[in-house]
């Protein structure tokens, strides 16, 4: 160390400067306002003890390359830009290397992004990990598109009510479906699939359902009509669906199981058993009601305001085959653990059948969609196209044709109707109502309708074939369920579509028009909310 100290001391003497102790400045400036000689930067400081006991501090010079010449007319502009991005921290003797701090409102040049600060900013905006910032202009259109897909459509008809088939129940399907074709009374509430949705609403019984995040109760009066109310008693919030139906003062009412309050089909309070005869209680509408109609074997609920004129309401989705005596429908349901939009779009996605359903109807050897064409009106989209199918087994070879002509309809808010005819007059129509239960659960209420034109005896429409038809439909929907629940379109900045996707693209545009007109309802605005009666 002694030679090093002597060398440093000689270097110091050659400068012919007066020794002064190093003093830490309380301020540091990156630039000066007036022209001045730029001092040479200094490196680390070393302290050299002398024989007299005093200590001398020496700052080592550091060689710095000469700066490149800057045109005078650009010097001021560059200086201002640099000043706005760099702020130097105060120098201290104990900090041999000076690092710039982050300026307010920005990140210094050539410095890495502060991940913690960015995470804090996103948290303040309420953004979850992986969620896009809606303020980013490049993603604004995509964000609007995804938000629109999540929305429910109000002032439209939905198929309400029914039991749900859970996949854990599928291993018992052959036995259960055959039993259900005879009698449904053998099975308890919410145990499995069965006949027409309309038949499940029995006289004298309350039937609870959930639609668009709202809990509802269906009940049938003595006149045979089905009524629907909000499933929340205004007294203490008890579920009316756990009550019963009885006549009260000439009105068919659903009775609350908690205190016996009775409400008629319009939600008007008709009885309070605990009230004294002289006591006044509100004899008026306290529970919101919905318009209900039965058509095609389904109970249809108008999800909207009762003030919406009946003659101006959209038509109820319908296929004539549902009520045609020469056709035979079978009904069922299956639930999905995902948003309703992906479930519905899958029903009008034609290209997936060759791969997802390759062992039942699809044909991977010839997966082309031929001659896709679409038309639309105010309430739906209609597509026509051709495809090559493949018989499931030898038995169905009698129905094979060179090309299957298919007609697909997508009706607002979320009903799909797919019709096609195979060889020897074997025809099928799938009628599927995709109903949002809430933002993360969906139910497909379906009817598979069949007809064999060459069958003059009616054998093909006998109940013996119902079990097979329902089981085939459940198999297909179960394959859809497995895939659809894994879809994550929110992870894509945009989706790439081709001509085979025309039905989806056309329906998206039509649906968005209604959302832009105010028909959309955010799931967050609907779920867990008690809807006040229309005034």
Short mmCIF file of C-alpha atoms in Angstrom, two decimals:
data_model
loop_
_atom_site.label_atom_id
_atom_site.label_comp_id
_atom_site.label_asym_id
_atom_site.label_seq_id
_atom_site.Cartn_x
_atom_site.Cartn_y
_atom_site.Cartn_z
CA UNK A 1 0.00 0.00 0.00
CA UNK A 2 2.94 2.40 0.66
CA UNK A 3 4.04 2.69 -3.02
CA UNK A 4 0.42 3.37 -3.98
CA UNK A 5 0.14 6.13 -1.39
CA UNK A 6 3.43 7.72 -2.51
CA UNK A 7 2.29 7.67 -6.14
CA UNK A 8 -0.93 9.35 -5.23
CA UNK A 9 0.86 11.96 -3.16
CA UNK A 10 3.25 12.79 -6.01
CA UNK A 11 0.33 13.12 -8.39
CA UNK A 12 -1.26 15.53 -5.97
CA UNK A 13 1.89 17.69 -5.64
CA UNK A 14 2.18 17.96 -9.40
CA UNK A 15 -1.17 19.77 -9.46
CA UNK A 16 0.21 22.57 -7.28
CA UNK A 17 -3.04 23.11 -5.45
CA UNK A 18 -3.65 23.89 -1.82
CA UNK A 19 -4.86 20.97 0.23
CA UNK A 20 -8.39 21.35 1.53
CA UNK A 21 -10.59 18.84 3.31
CA UNK A 22 -13.41 17.32 1.26
CA UNK A 23 -16.77 18.84 2.13
CA UNK A 24 -20.08 17.27 1.16
CA UNK A 25 -22.32 19.71 -0.66
CA UNK A 26 -25.91 19.97 0.48
CA UNK A 27 -27.14 20.58 -3.07
CA UNK A 28 -26.40 19.13 -6.46
CA UNK A 29 -27.21 20.57 -9.82
CA UNK A 30 -27.16 18.89 -13.19
CA UNK A 31 -26.94 22.15 -15.13
CA UNK A 32 -25.93 25.77 -14.59
CA UNK A 33 -27.89 28.74 -15.89
CA UNK A 34 -24.85 30.82 -16.90
CA UNK A 35 -21.89 29.69 -19.02
CA UNK A 36 -19.00 28.52 -16.88
CA UNK A 37 -15.98 26.33 -17.08
CA UNK A 38 -17.06 22.75 -16.62
CA UNK A 39 -15.00 21.20 -13.82
CA UNK A 40 -13.55 17.80 -14.33
CA UNK A 41 -15.53 15.12 -12.55
CA UNK A 42 -13.93 13.42 -9.62
CA UNK A 43 -13.92 9.82 -8.62
CA UNK A 44 -13.59 8.12 -5.20
CA UNK A 45 -11.93 9.90 -2.24
CA UNK A 46 -8.98 8.49 -0.29
CA UNK A 47 -7.75 9.67 3.12
CA UNK A 48 -3.95 9.74 3.72
CA UNK A 49 -2.83 10.06 7.38
CA UNK A 50 0.27 12.18 8.06
CA UNK A 51 2.90 11.83 10.78
CA UNK A 52 1.44 14.77 12.65
CA UNK A 53 -1.85 12.89 13.06
CA UNK A 54 -3.84 14.96 10.61
CA UNK A 55 -5.72 13.43 7.67
CA UNK A 56 -5.68 14.67 4.10
CA UNK A 57 -8.46 13.68 1.66
CA UNK A 58 -7.58 13.37 -2.00
CA UNK A 59 -10.20 13.14 -4.78
CA UNK A 60 -9.02 11.00 -7.69
CA UNK A 61 -9.63 12.49 -11.14
CA UNK A 62 -11.53 10.40 -13.67
CA UNK A 63 -10.87 10.63 -17.38
CA UNK A 64 -14.01 11.63 -19.29
CA UNK A 65 -14.27 11.79 -23.09
CA UNK A 66 -14.80 15.22 -24.54
CA UNK A 67 -18.46 15.87 -25.43
CA UNK A 68 -19.42 16.06 -29.08
CA UNK A 69 -20.05 19.56 -30.40
CA UNK A 70 -23.72 20.59 -30.40
CA UNK A 71 -25.11 23.23 -32.78
CA UNK A 72 -25.93 26.41 -30.91
CA UNK A 73 -29.51 26.54 -32.15
CA UNK A 74 -30.23 23.05 -30.73
CA UNK A 75 -28.29 23.27 -27.50
CA UNK A 76 -31.04 24.94 -25.49
CA UNK A 77 -33.70 22.50 -26.73
CA UNK A 78 -31.59 19.45 -25.86
CA UNK A 79 -30.76 20.88 -22.45
CA UNK A 80 -34.45 21.39 -21.64
CA UNK A 81 -35.32 17.84 -22.69
CA UNK A 82 -32.56 16.35 -20.58
CA UNK A 83 -33.44 18.51 -17.61
CA UNK A 84 -37.03 17.27 -17.74
CA UNK A 85 -35.89 13.66 -17.48
CA UNK A 86 -32.91 13.67 -15.09
CA UNK A 87 -32.54 14.83 -11.51
CA UNK A 88 -29.36 14.11 -9.60
CA UNK A 89 -29.43 13.08 -5.96
CA UNK A 90 -27.30 15.01 -3.42
CA UNK A 91 -23.69 13.83 -3.33
CA UNK A 92 -22.12 12.60 -0.15
CA UNK A 93 -18.62 11.52 0.76
CA UNK A 94 -19.92 8.08 1.72
CA UNK A 95 -21.49 7.59 -1.74
CA UNK A 96 -18.66 7.33 -4.23
CA UNK A 97 -21.01 6.78 -7.19
CA UNK A 98 -23.91 9.20 -7.71
CA UNK A 99 -27.16 7.73 -9.19
CA UNK A 100 -30.08 9.75 -10.49
CA UNK A 101 -33.44 9.45 -8.72
CA UNK A 102 -36.77 8.99 -10.48
CA UNK A 103 -38.28 12.40 -11.27
CA UNK A 104 -41.87 13.19 -10.38
CA UNK A 105 -44.17 12.01 -13.14
CA UNK A 106 -41.67 9.98 -15.14
CA UNK A 107 -38.78 7.54 -15.29
CA UNK A 108 -35.19 8.73 -15.81
CA UNK A 109 -33.50 7.99 -19.10
CA UNK A 110 -31.76 4.64 -19.44
CA UNK A 111 -33.29 3.41 -16.17
CA UNK A 112 -35.38 0.21 -15.81
CA UNK A 113 -39.12 0.47 -15.17
CA UNK A 114 -39.99 0.33 -11.50
CA UNK A 115 -42.18 -2.79 -11.36
CA UNK A 116 -43.46 -2.00 -7.88
CA UNK A 117 -44.53 1.49 -8.86
CA UNK A 118 -46.26 0.18 -11.98
CA UNK A 119 -48.03 -2.48 -9.93
CA UNK A 120 -49.19 0.18 -7.47
CA UNK A 121 -50.52 2.37 -10.29
CA UNK A 122 -52.49 -0.57 -11.74
CA UNK A 123 -53.85 -1.43 -8.30
CA UNK A 124 -55.03 2.16 -7.84
CA UNK A 125 -56.92 1.86 -11.15
CA UNK A 126 -58.56 -1.35 -9.95
CA UNK A 127 -56.82 -3.48 -12.61
CA UNK A 128 -56.27 -7.17 -11.90
CA UNK A 129 -53.13 -9.09 -12.95
CA UNK A 130 -53.26 -9.63 -16.71
CA UNK A 131 -56.13 -7.17 -17.19
CA UNK A 132 -55.74 -4.54 -19.89
CA UNK A 133 -55.79 -0.88 -19.10
CA UNK A 134 -58.94 0.46 -20.81
CA UNK A 135 -57.29 3.87 -21.20
CA UNK A 136 -54.92 2.41 -23.79
CA UNK A 137 -56.29 3.59 -27.12
CA UNK A 138 -55.13 0.50 -29.04
CA UNK A 139 -57.25 -1.72 -26.82
CA UNK A 140 -60.31 0.52 -26.43
CA UNK A 141 -62.23 -1.17 -29.25
CA UNK A 142 -61.41 -4.66 -27.98
CA UNK A 143 -62.42 -3.75 -24.43
CA UNK A 144 -65.77 -2.45 -25.65
CA UNK A 145 -66.28 -5.64 -27.64
CA UNK A 146 -65.56 -7.91 -24.67
CA UNK A 147 -67.72 -5.88 -22.31
CA UNK A 148 -70.58 -6.07 -24.79
CA UNK A 149 -70.32 -9.86 -24.92
CA UNK A 150 -70.66 -10.12 -21.14
CA UNK A 151 -73.79 -7.96 -21.12
CA UNK A 152 -77.31 -9.34 -20.91
CA UNK A 153 -79.92 -8.08 -23.35
CA UNK A 154 -83.04 -6.65 -21.76
CA UNK A 155 -86.48 -6.38 -23.37
CA UNK A 156 -86.12 -9.82 -24.97
CA UNK A 157 -87.55 -13.28 -24.31
CA UNK A 158 -85.59 -16.00 -22.46
CA UNK A 159 -86.52 -19.63 -21.89
CA UNK A 160 -86.94 -19.91 -18.11
CA UNK A 161 -87.30 -22.80 -15.67
CA UNK A 162 -86.22 -26.40 -15.64
CA UNK A 163 -84.05 -29.02 -14.09
CA UNK A 164 -80.36 -29.10 -14.90
CA UNK A 165 -78.27 -32.06 -16.02
CA UNK A 166 -74.93 -32.07 -14.22
CA UNK A 167 -72.02 -33.95 -15.82
CA UNK A 168 -71.44 -36.03 -12.70
CA UNK A 169 -74.86 -37.50 -13.45
CA UNK A 170 -73.93 -38.56 -17.00
CA UNK A 171 -72.84 -42.08 -16.09
CA UNK A 172 -76.45 -42.78 -15.10
CA UNK A 173 -77.93 -41.21 -18.25
CA UNK A 174 -79.05 -44.42 -20.00
CA UNK A 175 -81.05 -45.61 -16.99
CA UNK A 176 -82.29 -42.19 -15.93
CA UNK A 177 -83.49 -41.07 -19.32
CA UNK A 178 -85.42 -44.24 -19.93
CA UNK A 179 -87.07 -43.85 -16.54
CA UNK A 180 -87.85 -40.21 -17.18
CA UNK A 181 -89.57 -41.06 -20.43
CA UNK A 182 -92.14 -42.91 -18.33
CA UNK A 183 -92.49 -40.72 -15.24
CA UNK A 184 -90.59 -37.84 -13.73
CA UNK A 185 -92.20 -38.15 -10.27
CA UNK A 186 -89.61 -40.75 -9.29
CA UNK A 187 -86.91 -38.09 -9.18
CA UNK A 188 -86.54 -35.28 -6.62
CA UNK A 189 -86.23 -31.58 -7.38
CA UNK A 190 -83.03 -30.60 -9.24
CA UNK A 191 -81.93 -34.20 -9.74
CA UNK A 192 -81.59 -34.39 -13.52
CA UNK A 193 -82.92 -33.76 -17.01
CA UNK A 194 -86.35 -34.48 -18.30
CA UNK A 195 -89.30 -33.52 -20.45
CA UNK A 196 -90.57 -30.22 -21.79
CA UNK A 197 -89.60 -27.24 -19.67
CA UNK A 198 -93.21 -26.07 -19.67
CA UNK A 199 -94.37 -29.29 -17.97
CA UNK A 200 -92.17 -28.69 -14.92
CA UNK A 201 -94.23 -25.79 -13.63
CA UNK A 202 -97.01 -27.65 -11.83
CA UNK A 203 -100.19 -26.18 -10.39
CA UNK A 204 -99.94 -25.47 -6.67
CA UNK A 205 -96.11 -25.53 -6.59
CA UNK A 206 -93.58 -22.70 -6.65
CA UNK A 207 -90.64 -23.23 -9.00
CA UNK A 208 -87.44 -21.25 -8.46
CA UNK A 209 -85.12 -20.24 -11.31
CA UNK A 210 -82.23 -17.84 -11.80
CA UNK A 211 -81.86 -15.70 -14.91
CA UNK A 212 -79.42 -12.88 -15.69
CA UNK A 213 -78.26 -12.81 -12.07
CA UNK A 214 -81.76 -12.46 -10.64
CA UNK A 215 -83.63 -15.10 -8.65
CA UNK A 216 -87.20 -15.62 -9.84
CA UNK A 217 -90.18 -17.78 -8.92
CA UNK A 218 -92.59 -19.38 -11.42
CA UNK A 219 -96.02 -20.66 -10.46
CA UNK A 220 -99.10 -21.85 -12.33
CA UNK A 221 -102.59 -20.65 -11.45
CA UNK A 222 -105.85 -22.58 -11.56
CA UNK A 223 -106.51 -21.14 -14.99
CA UNK A 224 -103.38 -22.92 -16.24
CA UNK A 225 -101.36 -19.76 -16.86
CA UNK A 226 -97.78 -19.46 -15.63
CA UNK A 227 -96.76 -16.36 -13.68
CA UNK A 228 -93.38 -15.03 -12.62
CA UNK A 229 -92.29 -12.81 -9.70
CA UNK A 230 -89.02 -11.74 -8.17
CA UNK A 231 -88.01 -14.44 -5.70
CA UNK A 232 -87.55 -12.07 -2.75
CA UNK A 233 -90.26 -11.35 -0.20
CA UNK A 234 -90.20 -7.59 0.59
CA UNK A 235 -90.92 -8.32 4.27
CA UNK A 236 -87.58 -9.90 5.29
CA UNK A 237 -86.10 -11.11 2.01
CA UNK A 238 -87.18 -14.75 2.24
CA UNK A 239 -87.24 -16.85 -0.98
CA UNK A 240 -90.79 -17.14 -2.27
CA UNK A 241 -89.78 -20.17 -4.34
CA UNK A 242 -89.66 -22.23 -1.14
CA UNK A 243 -93.29 -21.42 -0.45
CA UNK A 244 -96.46 -22.73 -2.07
CA UNK A 245 -99.35 -21.61 -4.26
CA UNK A 246 -102.92 -21.14 -3.06
CA UNK A 247 -105.98 -19.07 -3.79
CA UNK A 248 -106.32 -15.96 -1.59
CA UNK A 249 -109.42 -13.80 -1.89
CA UNK A 250 -110.03 -14.94 -5.45
CA UNK A 251 -106.43 -14.58 -6.60
CA UNK A 252 -103.80 -17.23 -7.34
CA UNK A 253 -100.95 -16.31 -4.99
CA UNK A 254 -97.52 -17.55 -4.05
CA UNK A 255 -97.19 -17.69 -0.27
CA UNK A 256 -93.98 -16.81 1.54
CA UNK A 257 -92.81 -19.72 3.75
CA UNK A 258 -91.45 -17.35 6.43
CA UNK A 259 -94.49 -15.34 7.56
CA UNK A 260 -97.23 -16.39 5.13
CA UNK A 261 -97.46 -13.17 3.14
CA UNK A 262 -99.30 -13.86 -0.13
CA UNK A 263 -98.62 -12.18 -3.49
CA UNK A 264 -100.70 -12.48 -6.65
CA UNK A 265 -99.48 -12.79 -10.25
CA UNK A 266 -98.78 -9.05 -10.44
CA UNK A 267 -96.83 -8.92 -7.16
CA UNK A 268 -99.68 -7.27 -5.21
CA UNK A 269 -99.77 -8.13 -1.50
CA UNK A 270 -103.07 -9.91 -0.79
CA UNK A 271 -102.66 -11.19 2.77
CA UNK A 272 -100.62 -10.66 5.95
CA UNK A 273 -101.76 -13.40 8.39
CA UNK A 274 -100.14 -11.82 11.45
CA UNK A 275 -101.86 -8.46 10.96
CA UNK A 276 -104.84 -7.49 13.10
CA UNK A 277 -108.05 -7.12 11.12
CA UNK A 278 -108.13 -3.40 11.83
CA UNK A 279 -104.45 -2.96 11.12
CA UNK A 280 -103.54 -1.33 7.84
CA UNK A 281 -100.99 -3.02 5.59
CA UNK A 282 -99.89 -2.09 2.06
CA UNK A 283 -102.46 -3.51 -0.34
CA UNK A 284 -100.41 -2.73 -3.43
CA UNK A 285 -97.73 -4.07 -5.73
CA UNK A 286 -94.59 -4.83 -3.71
CA UNK A 287 -92.84 -7.45 -5.84
CA UNK A 288 -91.72 -7.03 -9.44
CA UNK A 289 -93.46 -9.26 -11.99
CA UNK A 290 -92.54 -10.45 -15.49
CA UNK A 291 -94.60 -11.21 -18.57
CA UNK A 292 -94.67 -14.95 -19.28
CA UNK A 293 -95.84 -17.04 -22.25
CA UNK A 294 -95.68 -20.72 -23.11
CA UNK A 295 -94.70 -21.70 -26.61
CA UNK A 296 -93.06 -24.72 -28.21
CA UNK A 297 -92.77 -26.58 -24.92
CA UNK A 298 -90.86 -23.77 -23.17
CA UNK A 299 -91.81 -21.15 -20.60
CA UNK A 300 -90.72 -17.81 -22.05
CA UNK A 301 -90.00 -14.88 -19.76
CA UNK A 302 -89.85 -11.31 -21.00
CA UNK A 303 -86.76 -9.88 -19.29
CA UNK A 304 -87.65 -6.21 -19.35
CA UNK A 305 -90.07 -3.58 -18.18
CA UNK A 306 -93.78 -4.31 -18.00
CA UNK A 307 -94.25 -0.81 -19.38
CA UNK A 308 -92.80 -2.00 -22.69
CA UNK A 309 -95.87 -2.22 -25.01
CA UNK A 310 -96.78 -5.83 -25.68
CA UNK A 311 -97.29 -5.27 -29.40
CA UNK A 312 -93.80 -3.75 -29.69
CA UNK A 313 -91.93 -6.57 -27.96
CA UNK A 314 -89.61 -8.73 -30.07
CA UNK A 315 -91.05 -12.07 -31.23
CA UNK A 316 -90.51 -15.19 -29.15
CA UNK A 317 -87.89 -17.46 -30.79
CA UNK A 318 -89.72 -20.36 -32.37
CA UNK A 319 -89.44 -23.27 -34.79
CA UNK A 320 -92.67 -24.71 -36.30
CA UNK A 321 -91.31 -28.24 -35.90
CA UNK A 322 -91.76 -27.94 -32.12
CA UNK A 323 -95.55 -28.14 -32.48
CA UNK A 324 -95.80 -30.12 -35.71
CA UNK A 325 -97.40 -33.54 -34.97
CA UNK A 326 -95.31 -35.19 -37.70
CA UNK A 327 -92.14 -34.22 -35.82
CA UNK A 328 -91.07 -35.54 -32.41
CA UNK A 329 -89.19 -33.27 -29.93
CA UNK A 330 -87.21 -34.34 -26.88
CA UNK A 331 -86.19 -31.78 -24.27
CA UNK A 332 -83.29 -31.41 -21.89
CA UNK A 333 -80.83 -29.06 -20.21
CA UNK A 334 -77.14 -28.89 -19.44
CA UNK A 335 -75.24 -26.30 -17.45
CA UNK A 336 -71.92 -24.60 -18.30
CA UNK A 337 -69.53 -22.97 -15.85
CA UNK A 338 -68.70 -19.95 -17.99
CA UNK A 339 -70.13 -16.78 -19.52
CA UNK A 340 -73.18 -17.23 -21.75
CA UNK A 341 -71.66 -15.59 -24.82
CA UNK A 342 -69.06 -18.28 -25.49
CA UNK A 343 -71.71 -20.96 -25.00
CA UNK A 344 -74.07 -19.35 -27.49
CA UNK A 345 -71.45 -18.60 -30.15
CA UNK A 346 -70.37 -22.23 -30.06
CA UNK A 347 -73.89 -23.18 -31.17
CA UNK A 348 -73.55 -21.16 -34.38
CA UNK A 349 -69.90 -22.11 -34.95
CA UNK A 350 -70.06 -24.54 -37.84
CA UNK A 351 -66.40 -25.41 -38.37
CA UNK A 352 -65.83 -26.97 -34.93
CA UNK A 353 -68.14 -29.94 -35.52
CA UNK A 354 -65.56 -31.75 -37.67
CA UNK A 355 -63.10 -31.79 -34.78
CA UNK A 356 -65.00 -31.53 -31.50
CA UNK A 357 -67.67 -33.98 -32.69
CA UNK A 358 -65.61 -36.10 -35.06
CA UNK A 359 -66.98 -39.38 -33.73
CA UNK A 360 -70.65 -38.44 -34.02
CA UNK A 361 -71.25 -36.17 -37.00
CA UNK A 362 -68.06 -34.43 -38.06
CA UNK A 363 -65.69 -35.45 -40.83
CA UNK A 364 -62.06 -34.43 -40.41
CA UNK A 365 -61.21 -35.95 -43.77
CA UNK A 366 -63.34 -33.29 -45.48
CA UNK A 367 -63.86 -30.38 -43.05
CA UNK A 368 -64.61 -27.64 -45.59
CA UNK A 369 -67.64 -25.40 -45.12
CA UNK A 370 -69.16 -25.00 -48.58
CA UNK A 371 -70.86 -21.85 -49.91
CA UNK A 372 -71.40 -20.01 -46.62
CA UNK A 373 -73.99 -17.24 -47.06
CA UNK A 374 -75.75 -15.10 -44.46
CA UNK A 375 -78.74 -12.78 -44.32
CA UNK A 376 -80.26 -10.91 -41.40
CA UNK A 377 -83.28 -8.97 -40.21
CA UNK A 378 -84.03 -6.91 -37.10
CA UNK A 379 -84.02 -9.91 -34.75
CA UNK A 380 -81.63 -12.47 -36.12
CA UNK A 381 -79.15 -13.88 -38.61
CA UNK A 382 -79.74 -16.75 -41.02
CA UNK A 383 -76.95 -18.76 -42.67
CA UNK A 384 -76.96 -21.48 -45.32
CA UNK A 385 -74.05 -23.73 -46.22
CA UNK A 386 -73.03 -27.26 -47.05
CA UNK A 387 -70.71 -29.77 -45.38
CA UNK A 388 -69.63 -33.39 -45.61
CA UNK A 389 -70.73 -35.59 -42.75
CA UNK A 390 -69.72 -39.12 -41.83
CA UNK A 391 -72.13 -41.81 -40.59
CA UNK A 392 -71.49 -42.80 -36.99
CA UNK A 393 -71.80 -46.51 -37.75
CA UNK A 394 -73.17 -48.99 -40.29
CA UNK A 395 -76.73 -48.51 -39.12
CA UNK A 396 -76.77 -44.85 -40.22
CA UNK A 397 -75.27 -45.41 -43.67
CA UNK A 398 -78.78 -45.30 -45.14
CA UNK A 399 -78.84 -41.57 -44.34
CA UNK A 400 -75.53 -40.64 -46.01
CA UNK A 401 -75.59 -37.99 -48.75
CA UNK A 402 -72.75 -36.43 -50.79
CA UNK A 403 -73.26 -33.08 -49.08
CA UNK A 404 -75.48 -31.99 -46.17
CA UNK A 405 -77.33 -28.73 -46.72
CA UNK A 406 -77.65 -26.88 -43.41
CA UNK A 407 -79.70 -23.85 -42.37
CA UNK A 408 -78.60 -22.10 -39.19
CA UNK A 409 -80.46 -19.29 -37.43
CA UNK A 410 -79.23 -17.12 -34.58
CA UNK A 411 -82.10 -15.27 -32.91
CA UNK A 412 -81.88 -12.52 -30.31
CA UNK A 413 -81.16 -12.67 -27.51
CA UNK A 414 -79.47 -16.11 -27.63
CA UNK A 415 -81.38 -18.87 -29.41
CA UNK A 416 -79.93 -21.05 -32.17
CA UNK A 417 -81.90 -23.20 -34.62
CA UNK A 418 -79.95 -25.65 -36.80
CA UNK A 419 -81.87 -27.65 -39.43
CA UNK A 420 -80.62 -30.27 -41.89
CA UNK A 421 -81.88 -33.23 -43.90
CA UNK A 422 -79.93 -36.44 -44.58
CA UNK A 423 -80.64 -39.30 -46.93
CA UNK A 424 -84.03 -41.03 -47.16
CA UNK A 425 -85.77 -38.01 -45.65
CA UNK A 426 -84.15 -38.17 -42.19
CA UNK A 427 -84.38 -34.63 -40.82
CA UNK A 428 -83.30 -33.01 -37.58
CA UNK A 429 -83.72 -29.57 -35.99
CA UNK A 430 -81.80 -28.54 -32.89
CA UNK A 431 -83.47 -25.73 -30.96
CA UNK A 432 -81.15 -24.41 -28.24
CA UNK A 433 -81.85 -21.54 -25.84
CA UNK A 434 -78.67 -20.29 -24.19
CA UNK A 435 -79.77 -18.66 -20.93
CA UNK A 436 -77.38 -16.71 -18.68
CA UNK A 437 -77.83 -17.78 -15.05
CA UNK A 438 -75.26 -15.23 -13.92
CA UNK A 439 -71.95 -13.88 -15.19
CA UNK A 440 -70.17 -17.23 -14.72
CA UNK A 441 -72.92 -19.83 -15.20
CA UNK A 442 -75.07 -20.64 -18.21
CA UNK A 443 -77.70 -23.22 -19.07
CA UNK A 444 -78.59 -24.57 -22.51
CA UNK A 445 -82.29 -25.48 -22.63
CA UNK A 446 -82.77 -27.51 -25.77
CA UNK A 447 -85.14 -29.47 -27.93
CA UNK A 448 -83.93 -32.01 -30.50
CA UNK A 449 -86.72 -32.51 -33.06
CA UNK A 450 -86.65 -35.43 -35.50
CA UNK A 451 -88.62 -36.60 -38.52
CA UNK A 452 -88.32 -39.49 -40.96
CA UNK A 453 -90.44 -38.72 -43.99
CA UNK A 454 -90.36 -42.30 -45.32
CA UNK A 455 -91.81 -43.58 -42.05
CA UNK A 456 -95.57 -43.76 -42.68
CA UNK A 457 -96.21 -45.81 -39.55
CA UNK A 458 -94.92 -43.29 -37.00
CA UNK A 459 -92.55 -45.83 -35.44
CA UNK A 460 -89.60 -43.43 -35.68
CA UNK A 461 -91.49 -40.92 -33.54
CA UNK A 462 -92.34 -43.39 -30.78
CA UNK A 463 -91.04 -42.88 -27.27
CA UNK A 464 -88.57 -45.74 -27.64
CA UNK A 465 -86.42 -43.46 -29.79
CA UNK A 466 -86.57 -40.56 -27.31
CA UNK A 467 -83.92 -42.04 -25.05
CA UNK A 468 -81.48 -42.44 -27.93
CA UNK A 469 -82.14 -38.92 -29.30
CA UNK A 470 -81.75 -37.22 -25.92
CA UNK A 471 -78.61 -39.18 -25.11
CA UNK A 472 -77.03 -38.20 -28.46
CA UNK A 473 -77.81 -34.52 -27.86
CA UNK A 474 -76.38 -34.62 -24.35
CA UNK A 475 -73.21 -36.27 -25.65
CA UNK A 476 -72.68 -33.47 -28.18
CA UNK A 477 -73.36 -30.71 -25.65
CA UNK A 478 -71.04 -32.36 -23.14
CA UNK A 479 -68.24 -32.27 -25.71
CA UNK A 480 -69.00 -28.58 -26.24
CA UNK A 481 -68.97 -27.96 -22.49
CA UNK A 482 -65.52 -29.45 -22.04
CA UNK A 483 -64.02 -27.09 -24.62
CA UNK A 484 -66.10 -23.93 -24.16
CA UNK A 485 -65.33 -23.73 -20.46
CA UNK A 486 -61.63 -23.44 -21.37
CA UNK A 487 -61.98 -20.60 -23.91
CA UNK A 488 -60.25 -17.35 -22.94
CA UNK A 489 -61.02 -14.72 -25.60
CA UNK A 490 -60.18 -11.96 -23.11
CA UNK A 491 -56.51 -12.90 -23.50
CA UNK A 492 -56.54 -11.97 -27.20
CA UNK A 493 -55.97 -8.39 -28.38
CA UNK A 494 -58.10 -9.33 -31.39
CA UNK A 495 -59.63 -12.43 -32.95
CA UNK A 496 -58.88 -13.72 -36.44
CA UNK A 497 -62.00 -14.83 -38.35
CA UNK A 498 -62.55 -16.48 -41.75
CA UNK A 499 -65.52 -16.98 -44.06
CA UNK A 500 -66.76 -20.00 -42.12
CA UNK A 501 -67.26 -17.62 -39.14
CA UNK A 502 -69.75 -15.39 -40.98
CA UNK A 503 -72.76 -16.32 -38.79
CA UNK A 504 -70.86 -15.30 -35.66
CA UNK A 505 -69.57 -12.06 -37.18
CA UNK A 506 -73.00 -11.03 -38.47
CA UNK A 507 -74.69 -11.79 -35.15
CA UNK A 508 -72.04 -9.87 -33.20
CA UNK A 509 -72.73 -6.78 -35.28
CA UNK A 510 -76.50 -7.10 -34.89
CA UNK A 511 -76.28 -7.61 -31.14
CA UNK A 512 -73.91 -4.68 -30.71
CA UNK A 513 -76.43 -2.41 -32.39
CA UNK A 514 -78.94 -3.20 -29.65
CA UNK A 515 -76.33 -2.67 -26.95
CA UNK A 516 -75.50 0.73 -28.44
CA UNK A 517 -79.22 1.57 -28.27
CA UNK A 518 -79.25 0.87 -24.53
CA UNK A 519 -80.48 -2.74 -24.45
CA UNK A 520 -77.36 -4.02 -22.69
CA UNK A 521 -77.31 -4.74 -18.95
CA UNK A 522 -74.00 -5.18 -17.14
CA UNK A 523 -73.87 -8.36 -15.03
CA UNK A 524 -72.59 -6.29 -12.11
CA UNK A 525 -75.66 -4.04 -12.36
CA UNK A 526 -78.05 -6.98 -12.34
CA UNK A 527 -76.74 -9.61 -9.97
CA UNK A 528 -77.76 -9.63 -6.31
CA UNK A 529 -80.09 -6.71 -6.89
CA UNK A 530 -83.72 -6.38 -5.92
CA UNK A 531 -85.56 -4.82 -8.83
CA UNK A 532 -88.12 -2.26 -7.71
CA UNK A 533 -91.58 -2.53 -9.25
CA UNK A 534 -92.31 -0.38 -12.27
CA UNK A 535 -93.91 2.87 -11.22
#
